[in-house]
């Protein structure tokens, strides 16, 4: 077995956890990513020593040297997944092993050490258990954010010899303000997100930094999200800043861009492909061009487009804007295929439906 099996988590008591009445008030309308639970997990890595000092303790600021490598060369990766409250008072996570494996792949691309899968999942379980009272009831969930960064104090350019892995948790409501209405997207024809050979398939902060200017442009155009095209031809649809994209057609089939190193392999994306195929829907993982998107929307061959990811689950796209003009998908609102897949996925995640693929991971 990996070394992690031997790694014990040290528990540090919280001197002043949030009072229950205050927590209840926060959980009434948590928003997204603004409020946090009382605890966090930290695990250190040192070259030659491996992973050590696993701690579950009070959440708080971390001391950082101004020469810490991450502040200069951005060696940082992260994950995002949710824990849900179940009807029997328990808690589950959705496919945490997939996040653990993707975290390892991201680490490899960023020349960082691999965190064993069982240690990654154990860290999540510890945090969800200790902060169980922070899991919202109803539509909310507890968003878990594992991340790792280069902590060596050195300005030379090389992979760091020290890292800090942390997990924090944030109770969340719905990601978009009105989850039932479709969003508008801006197609970025100048700025790209990821190039062949780059870090597009790794979940690293640097990709997000590179997407923000396009996101700002989108906001200026009155759009909620950006759609990125491929960096080589500026022709093929890739994904959004933090979500994958699907197209649903008149003949009942669906399509999504293929993973080829420039697209983040979303766990929601993989789950939707599996669920759609369970339903007998043909799903093609093939390139789809911006021109074709516009033409198919105009002809009516394309019925629906949605974005997907852990934070927002499935989000219908109603309006597409670009410097070449705007177009609408269907009637500009969410439609049948999107709604069916969304409710099927959410019902599995929340243990309201059978889990034929064994995706749900019970915490307690
Ligand atoms: C995290 C992420 C996604 C969605 O991945 P999920 O595993 O479904 O949450 C899609 N695109 C990018 C760029 C991402 O960072």
Coordinates of C-alpha atoms and ligand atoms in Angstrom, one line a residue:
X1 CA 0.0 0.0 0.0
X2 CA 1.0 3.6 -0.4
X3 CA 2.6 5.5 2.5
X4 CA -0.7 7.3 3.2
X5 CA -2.2 4.3 5.0
X6 CA 0.3 5.0 7.7
X7 CA -0.4 8.7 7.8
X8 CA -2.5 9.6 10.9
X9 CA -4.5 12.9 10.9
X10 CA -3.7 15.0 13.9
X11 CA -6.8 16.8 15.2
X12 CA -6.3 20.3 16.6
X13 CA -9.3 21.6 18.6
X14 CA -11.0 24.7 17.4
X15 CA -10.8 27.5 20.1
X16 CA -14.0 29.2 19.0
X17 CA -16.2 27.5 16.4
X18 CA -19.1 29.4 14.9
X19 CA -22.1 29.4 17.3
X20 CA -25.0 27.3 16.0
X21 CA -27.4 30.2 15.6
X22 CA -24.9 32.2 13.6
X23 CA -24.3 29.1 11.4
X24 CA -28.0 28.6 10.8
X25 CA -28.3 32.2 9.7
X26 CA -25.4 31.8 7.3
X27 CA -26.8 28.6 5.9
X28 CA -30.1 30.3 5.0
X29 CA -28.4 32.0 2.1
X30 CA -24.8 31.1 1.7
X31 CA -24.3 32.2 -1.9
X32 CA -21.3 30.7 -3.7
X33 CA -17.8 30.5 -2.2
X34 CA -18.1 33.4 0.2
X35 CA -18.5 31.7 3.5
X36 CA -16.5 28.8 4.9
X37 CA -16.7 26.1 7.6
X38 CA -14.7 26.1 10.8
X39 CA -12.0 23.6 9.8
X40 CA -9.5 22.8 7.2
X41 CA -7.1 19.9 6.4
X42 CA -3.4 20.6 5.8
X43 CA -0.8 18.0 4.7
X44 CA 2.8 18.9 3.9
X45 CA 5.2 17.5 1.4
X46 CA 8.9 17.7 1.6
X47 CA 11.3 16.2 -1.0
X48 CA 13.0 13.1 0.4
X49 CA 10.5 12.8 3.2
X50 CA 7.2 12.5 1.3
X51 CA 3.8 13.5 2.7
X52 CA 3.7 14.3 6.4
X53 CA 2.0 16.3 9.1
X54 CA -1.6 15.7 8.2
X55 CA -3.7 18.0 10.3
X56 CA -7.4 18.6 10.7
X57 CA -7.7 21.9 12.6
X58 CA -9.2 25.4 12.7
X59 CA -9.5 27.1 9.4
X60 CA -7.5 30.3 9.2
X61 CA -4.8 32.3 7.4
X62 CA -1.6 30.5 6.4
X63 CA 1.7 32.1 7.0
X64 CA 3.6 32.4 3.7
X65 CA 7.1 33.7 2.9
X66 CA 7.0 36.3 0.2
X67 CA 9.5 34.2 -1.7
X68 CA 7.2 31.1 -1.7
X69 CA 7.5 29.7 -5.2
X70 CA 3.8 29.7 -5.9
X71 CA 3.6 33.5 -5.6
X72 CA 6.2 33.8 -8.5
X73 CA 5.8 30.8 -10.8
X74 CA 2.2 29.6 -10.1
X75 CA 2.8 26.0 -9.3
X76 CA -0.7 25.4 -8.0
X77 CA -3.5 22.9 -8.8
X78 CA -7.0 22.4 -7.3
X79 CA -10.1 20.4 -7.3
X80 CA -13.8 21.0 -6.7
X81 CA -16.5 18.6 -5.6
X82 CA -19.5 18.6 -3.4
X83 CA -20.8 16.8 -0.3
X84 CA -24.6 16.4 0.0
X85 CA -26.9 15.7 2.9
X86 CA -29.0 12.6 2.6
X87 CA -32.5 12.0 3.8
X88 CA -31.3 9.8 6.6
X89 CA -29.1 12.5 8.0
X90 CA -25.9 11.1 6.5
X91 CA -23.6 12.7 3.9
X92 CA -22.2 11.6 0.6
X93 CA -19.7 12.8 -1.9
X94 CA -19.9 12.4 -5.7
X95 CA -17.1 10.4 -7.3
X96 CA -14.2 11.7 -5.1
X97 CA -11.9 9.0 -6.5
X98 CA -12.2 10.7 -9.9
X99 CA -11.1 14.0 -8.4
X100 CA -8.2 12.3 -6.7
X101 CA -7.0 10.8 -9.9
X102 CA -7.4 14.0 -11.8
X103 CA -5.5 15.8 -9.1
X104 CA -2.7 13.3 -9.6
X105 CA -2.7 14.1 -13.4
X106 CA -2.8 17.8 -12.8
X107 CA 0.2 17.4 -10.4
X108 CA 2.1 15.4 -13.0
X109 CA 1.6 18.2 -15.6
X110 CA 2.7 20.9 -13.1
X111 CA 5.8 18.8 -12.0
X112 CA 4.3 18.4 -8.5
X113 CA 4.3 15.3 -6.3
X114 CA 1.4 12.8 -6.5
X115 CA -0.9 12.7 -3.5
X116 CA -2.1 9.1 -3.0
X117 CA -5.8 8.6 -3.8
X118 CA -6.7 7.2 -0.4
X119 CA -5.0 10.1 1.4
X120 CA -6.9 12.6 -0.8
X121 CA -10.3 10.9 -0.1
X122 CA -9.5 10.5 3.6
X123 CA -8.8 14.3 3.9
X124 CA -12.2 15.0 2.4
X125 CA -13.9 12.6 4.7
X126 CA -12.3 14.1 7.7
X127 CA -13.4 17.6 6.8
X128 CA -16.9 16.6 5.9
X129 CA -17.3 14.7 9.1
X130 CA -16.0 17.4 11.4
X131 CA -17.9 20.1 9.7
X132 CA -21.1 18.0 9.1
X133 CA -23.3 20.7 10.6
X134 CA -22.3 23.0 7.7
X135 CA -23.8 20.9 5.0
X136 CA -26.9 22.9 3.9
X137 CA -30.3 21.3 3.8
X138 CA -32.5 21.3 0.6
X139 CA -30.9 22.5 -2.6
X140 CA -27.6 23.5 -1.1
X141 CA -24.4 21.4 -0.7
X142 CA -21.0 21.7 0.8
X143 CA -18.5 22.6 -1.8
X144 CA -15.1 21.1 -1.1
X145 CA -11.9 22.7 -2.4
X146 CA -8.7 20.6 -2.2
X147 CA -5.7 22.4 -3.5
X148 CA -1.9 22.2 -3.5
X149 CA 0.8 24.8 -4.0
X150 CA 4.6 25.2 -4.1
X151 CA 5.7 26.4 -0.7
X152 CA 9.5 26.3 -1.1
X153 CA 11.2 29.6 -0.3
X154 CA 13.3 30.1 -3.4
X155 CA 13.3 32.3 -6.5
X156 CA 15.1 29.9 -8.8
X157 CA 12.9 28.5 -11.5
X158 CA 12.5 24.8 -10.8
X159 CA 9.9 22.5 -9.4
X160 CA 9.5 23.3 -5.7
X161 CA 10.9 20.8 -3.2
X162 CA 8.1 21.6 -0.7
X163 CA 4.3 21.7 -1.1
X164 CA 1.3 22.4 1.0
X165 CA -2.0 20.5 0.3
X166 CA -5.1 22.0 1.9
X167 CA -8.8 21.3 1.8
X168 CA -11.3 23.9 2.7
X169 CA -15.1 23.7 2.5
X170 CA -17.8 26.2 1.7
X171 CA -21.6 25.8 2.1
X172 CA -23.2 26.8 -1.2
X173 CA -26.6 27.5 -2.6
X174 CA -27.0 27.7 -6.3
X175 CA -24.1 28.9 -8.5
X176 CA -26.1 31.1 -10.8
X177 CA -28.7 33.6 -9.5
X178 CA -31.6 32.0 -11.3
X179 CA -30.8 28.4 -11.9
X180 CA -33.8 27.7 -14.1
X181 CA -33.2 30.4 -16.7
X182 CA -30.6 30.1 -19.4
X183 CA -27.4 32.0 -19.4
X184 CA -25.9 34.0 -22.2
X185 CA -22.3 33.4 -23.4
X186 CA -19.7 35.4 -25.2
X187 CA -17.6 33.6 -27.7
X188 CA -14.0 34.7 -27.4
X189 CA -12.4 34.9 -30.9
X190 CA -9.2 36.6 -29.9
X191 CA -8.3 35.4 -26.4
X192 CA -7.7 31.7 -26.0
X193 CA -7.6 29.5 -22.8
X194 CA -5.3 26.6 -23.7
X195 CA -3.0 25.6 -26.5
X196 CA -1.8 22.1 -27.6
X197 CA 1.0 21.0 -25.4
X198 CA -0.1 23.4 -22.7
X199 CA -1.9 23.0 -19.4
X200 CA -5.5 23.0 -20.6
X201 CA -6.3 19.5 -19.3
X202 CA -4.8 20.3 -15.8
X203 CA -7.0 21.9 -13.2
X204 CA -4.5 24.7 -12.3
X205 CA -5.0 28.2 -11.2
X206 CA -3.0 29.5 -14.1
X207 CA -5.6 28.4 -16.6
X208 CA -8.2 30.5 -14.7
X209 CA -5.8 33.5 -14.5
X210 CA -5.6 33.2 -18.3
X211 CA -9.3 33.1 -18.7
X212 CA -10.2 36.2 -16.7
X213 CA -9.7 38.9 -19.3
X214 CA -12.0 37.1 -21.6
X215 CA -14.5 36.7 -18.8
X216 CA -14.3 40.5 -18.2
X217 CA -14.9 41.0 -21.9
X218 CA -17.9 38.7 -21.7
X219 CA -19.3 40.7 -18.7
X220 CA -18.9 43.9 -20.6
X221 CA -21.0 42.4 -23.4
X222 CA -23.7 41.5 -20.9
X223 CA -22.8 37.7 -20.8
X224 CA -22.4 35.5 -17.8
X225 CA -19.8 33.2 -19.3
X226 CA -17.1 32.9 -22.0
X227 CA -16.9 30.1 -24.6
X228 CA -13.3 29.5 -25.8
X229 CA -12.3 28.4 -29.2
X230 CA -9.2 26.3 -30.1
X231 CA -6.0 28.2 -30.0
X232 CA -4.8 26.9 -33.4
X233 CA -7.6 27.7 -35.8
X234 CA -10.0 29.7 -33.6
X235 CA -12.7 27.6 -35.1
X236 CA -13.6 24.7 -32.9
X237 CA -15.6 25.1 -29.7
X238 CA -13.6 23.9 -26.7
X239 CA -15.3 24.8 -23.4
X240 CA -16.1 27.6 -21.0
X241 CA -13.8 29.1 -18.4
X242 CA -14.7 26.5 -15.9
X243 CA -17.3 24.3 -17.5
X244 CA -17.6 21.8 -20.4
X245 CA -20.2 22.1 -23.1
X246 CA -22.8 19.9 -24.8
X247 CA -25.1 20.2 -27.8
X248 CA -28.4 18.4 -28.3
X249 CA -29.9 17.9 -31.7
X250 CA -33.3 17.5 -33.3
X251 CA -32.6 13.8 -34.0
X252 CA -32.1 13.2 -30.3
X253 CA -28.3 12.8 -30.4
X254 CA -25.8 14.8 -28.5
X255 CA -22.3 16.0 -29.1
X256 CA -19.4 17.4 -27.0
X257 CA -15.9 18.4 -27.9
X258 CA -13.4 15.6 -27.6
X259 CA -10.7 15.6 -24.8
X260 CA -7.5 16.3 -26.5
X261 CA -5.2 17.9 -24.0
X262 CA -6.7 21.4 -24.3
X263 CA -10.0 20.7 -22.6
X264 CA -10.5 19.9 -18.9
X265 CA -11.8 16.4 -18.5
X266 CA -14.9 17.2 -16.4
X267 CA -16.3 14.6 -14.1
X268 CA -19.8 16.1 -14.7
X269 CA -19.0 15.7 -18.5
X270 CA -18.1 12.1 -18.1
X271 CA -21.1 11.4 -15.9
X272 CA -23.5 13.0 -18.4
X273 CA -22.0 11.0 -21.3
X274 CA -22.6 7.8 -19.3
X275 CA -26.2 8.8 -18.2
X276 CA -27.2 9.9 -21.7
X277 CA -25.9 6.6 -23.1
X278 CA -27.8 4.7 -20.4
X279 CA -30.9 6.5 -21.8
X280 CA -30.1 5.2 -25.3
X281 CA -29.0 8.7 -26.5
X282 CA -26.1 8.7 -29.0
X283 CA -23.3 10.9 -27.7
X284 CA -20.6 11.9 -30.1
X285 CA -17.2 13.2 -28.7
X286 CA -16.3 15.1 -31.9
X287 CA -15.2 18.6 -32.8
X288 CA -18.0 21.2 -33.4
X289 CA -17.2 24.5 -35.0
X290 CA -18.5 27.9 -34.0
X291 CA -19.8 28.3 -37.6
X292 CA -21.7 25.0 -37.4
X293 CA -23.2 26.0 -34.0
X294 CA -24.6 29.2 -35.5
X295 CA -25.9 27.4 -38.6
X296 CA -27.5 24.6 -36.7
X297 CA -29.1 27.0 -34.3
X298 CA -30.6 29.0 -37.2
X299 CA -31.8 25.9 -39.1
X300 CA -33.4 24.4 -36.0
X301 CA -31.2 21.2 -36.2
X302 CA -29.7 22.2 -32.9
X303 CA -32.2 22.2 -30.1
X304 CA -30.2 22.8 -26.9
X305 CA -26.8 23.7 -25.6
X306 CA -25.7 23.4 -22.0
X307 CA -22.6 23.9 -19.9
X308 CA -21.7 21.5 -17.1
X309 CA -19.5 21.3 -14.1
X310 CA -19.6 20.5 -10.4
X311 CA -20.4 24.1 -9.2
X312 CA -23.4 24.8 -11.5
X313 CA -24.2 21.1 -12.5
X314 CA -26.0 21.7 -15.8
X315 CA -26.7 25.2 -17.0
X316 CA -28.7 25.9 -20.2
X317 CA -27.2 28.3 -22.7
X318 CA -29.9 30.5 -24.3
X319 CA -28.0 33.3 -26.1
X320 CA -24.7 33.3 -27.9
X321 CA -22.9 36.6 -28.5
X322 CA -19.7 37.4 -30.4
X323 CA -18.2 40.2 -32.4
X324 CA -19.8 38.6 -35.5
X325 CA -23.3 38.8 -34.1
X326 CA -25.7 37.1 -31.8
X327 CA -28.0 34.1 -32.0
X328 CA -30.4 32.2 -29.8
X329 CA -30.6 28.5 -29.1
X330 CA -34.1 27.1 -29.4
X331 CA -36.5 29.5 -27.7
X332 CA -33.6 30.8 -25.5
X333 CA -34.7 28.8 -22.5
X334 CA -33.9 25.5 -20.9
X335 CA -35.4 22.5 -22.7
X336 CA -36.2 18.8 -22.3
X337 CA -32.9 17.1 -22.8
X338 CA -31.0 19.5 -20.5
X339 CA -33.7 19.2 -17.8
X340 CA -33.9 15.4 -18.0
X341 CA -30.1 15.0 -17.7
X342 CA -29.9 17.5 -14.9
X343 CA -32.6 16.0 -12.8
X344 CA -31.2 12.5 -13.4
X345 CA -27.7 13.5 -12.3
X346 CA -28.9 15.5 -9.3
X347 CA -31.2 12.7 -8.1
X348 CA -28.2 10.3 -8.1
X349 CA -25.9 12.8 -6.4
X350 CA -28.5 13.4 -3.7
X351 CA -29.3 9.7 -3.3
X352 CA -32.9 10.2 -4.4
X353 CA -32.4 7.7 -7.2
X354 CA -30.6 4.4 -7.7
X355 CA -26.9 4.7 -8.4
X356 CA -26.2 2.2 -11.1
X357 CA -22.6 3.2 -11.7
X358 CA -21.6 3.3 -8.0
X359 CA -20.7 7.0 -8.1
X360 CA -21.9 8.0 -4.7
X361 CA -19.4 7.7 -1.8
X362 CA -20.9 7.6 1.6
X363 CA -19.1 9.6 4.3
X364 CA -21.3 8.8 7.3
Ligands
LIG1 C1 -13.4 22.0 -13.2 C2 -13.5 22.4 -14.6 C3 -14.6 21.8 -15.4 C4 -15.7 20.9 -14.8 O1 -15.2 19.8 -14.2 P1 -16.1 19.0 -13.2 O2 -15.2 17.8 -12.8 O3 -17.3 18.5 -14.0 O4 -16.4 19.9 -12.1 C5 -14.6 22.2 -16.7 N1 -13.7 23.0 -17.3 C6 -12.7 23.6 -16.5 C7 -11.8 24.5 -17.2 C8 -12.6 23.3 -15.2 O5 -11.6 23.8 -14.5

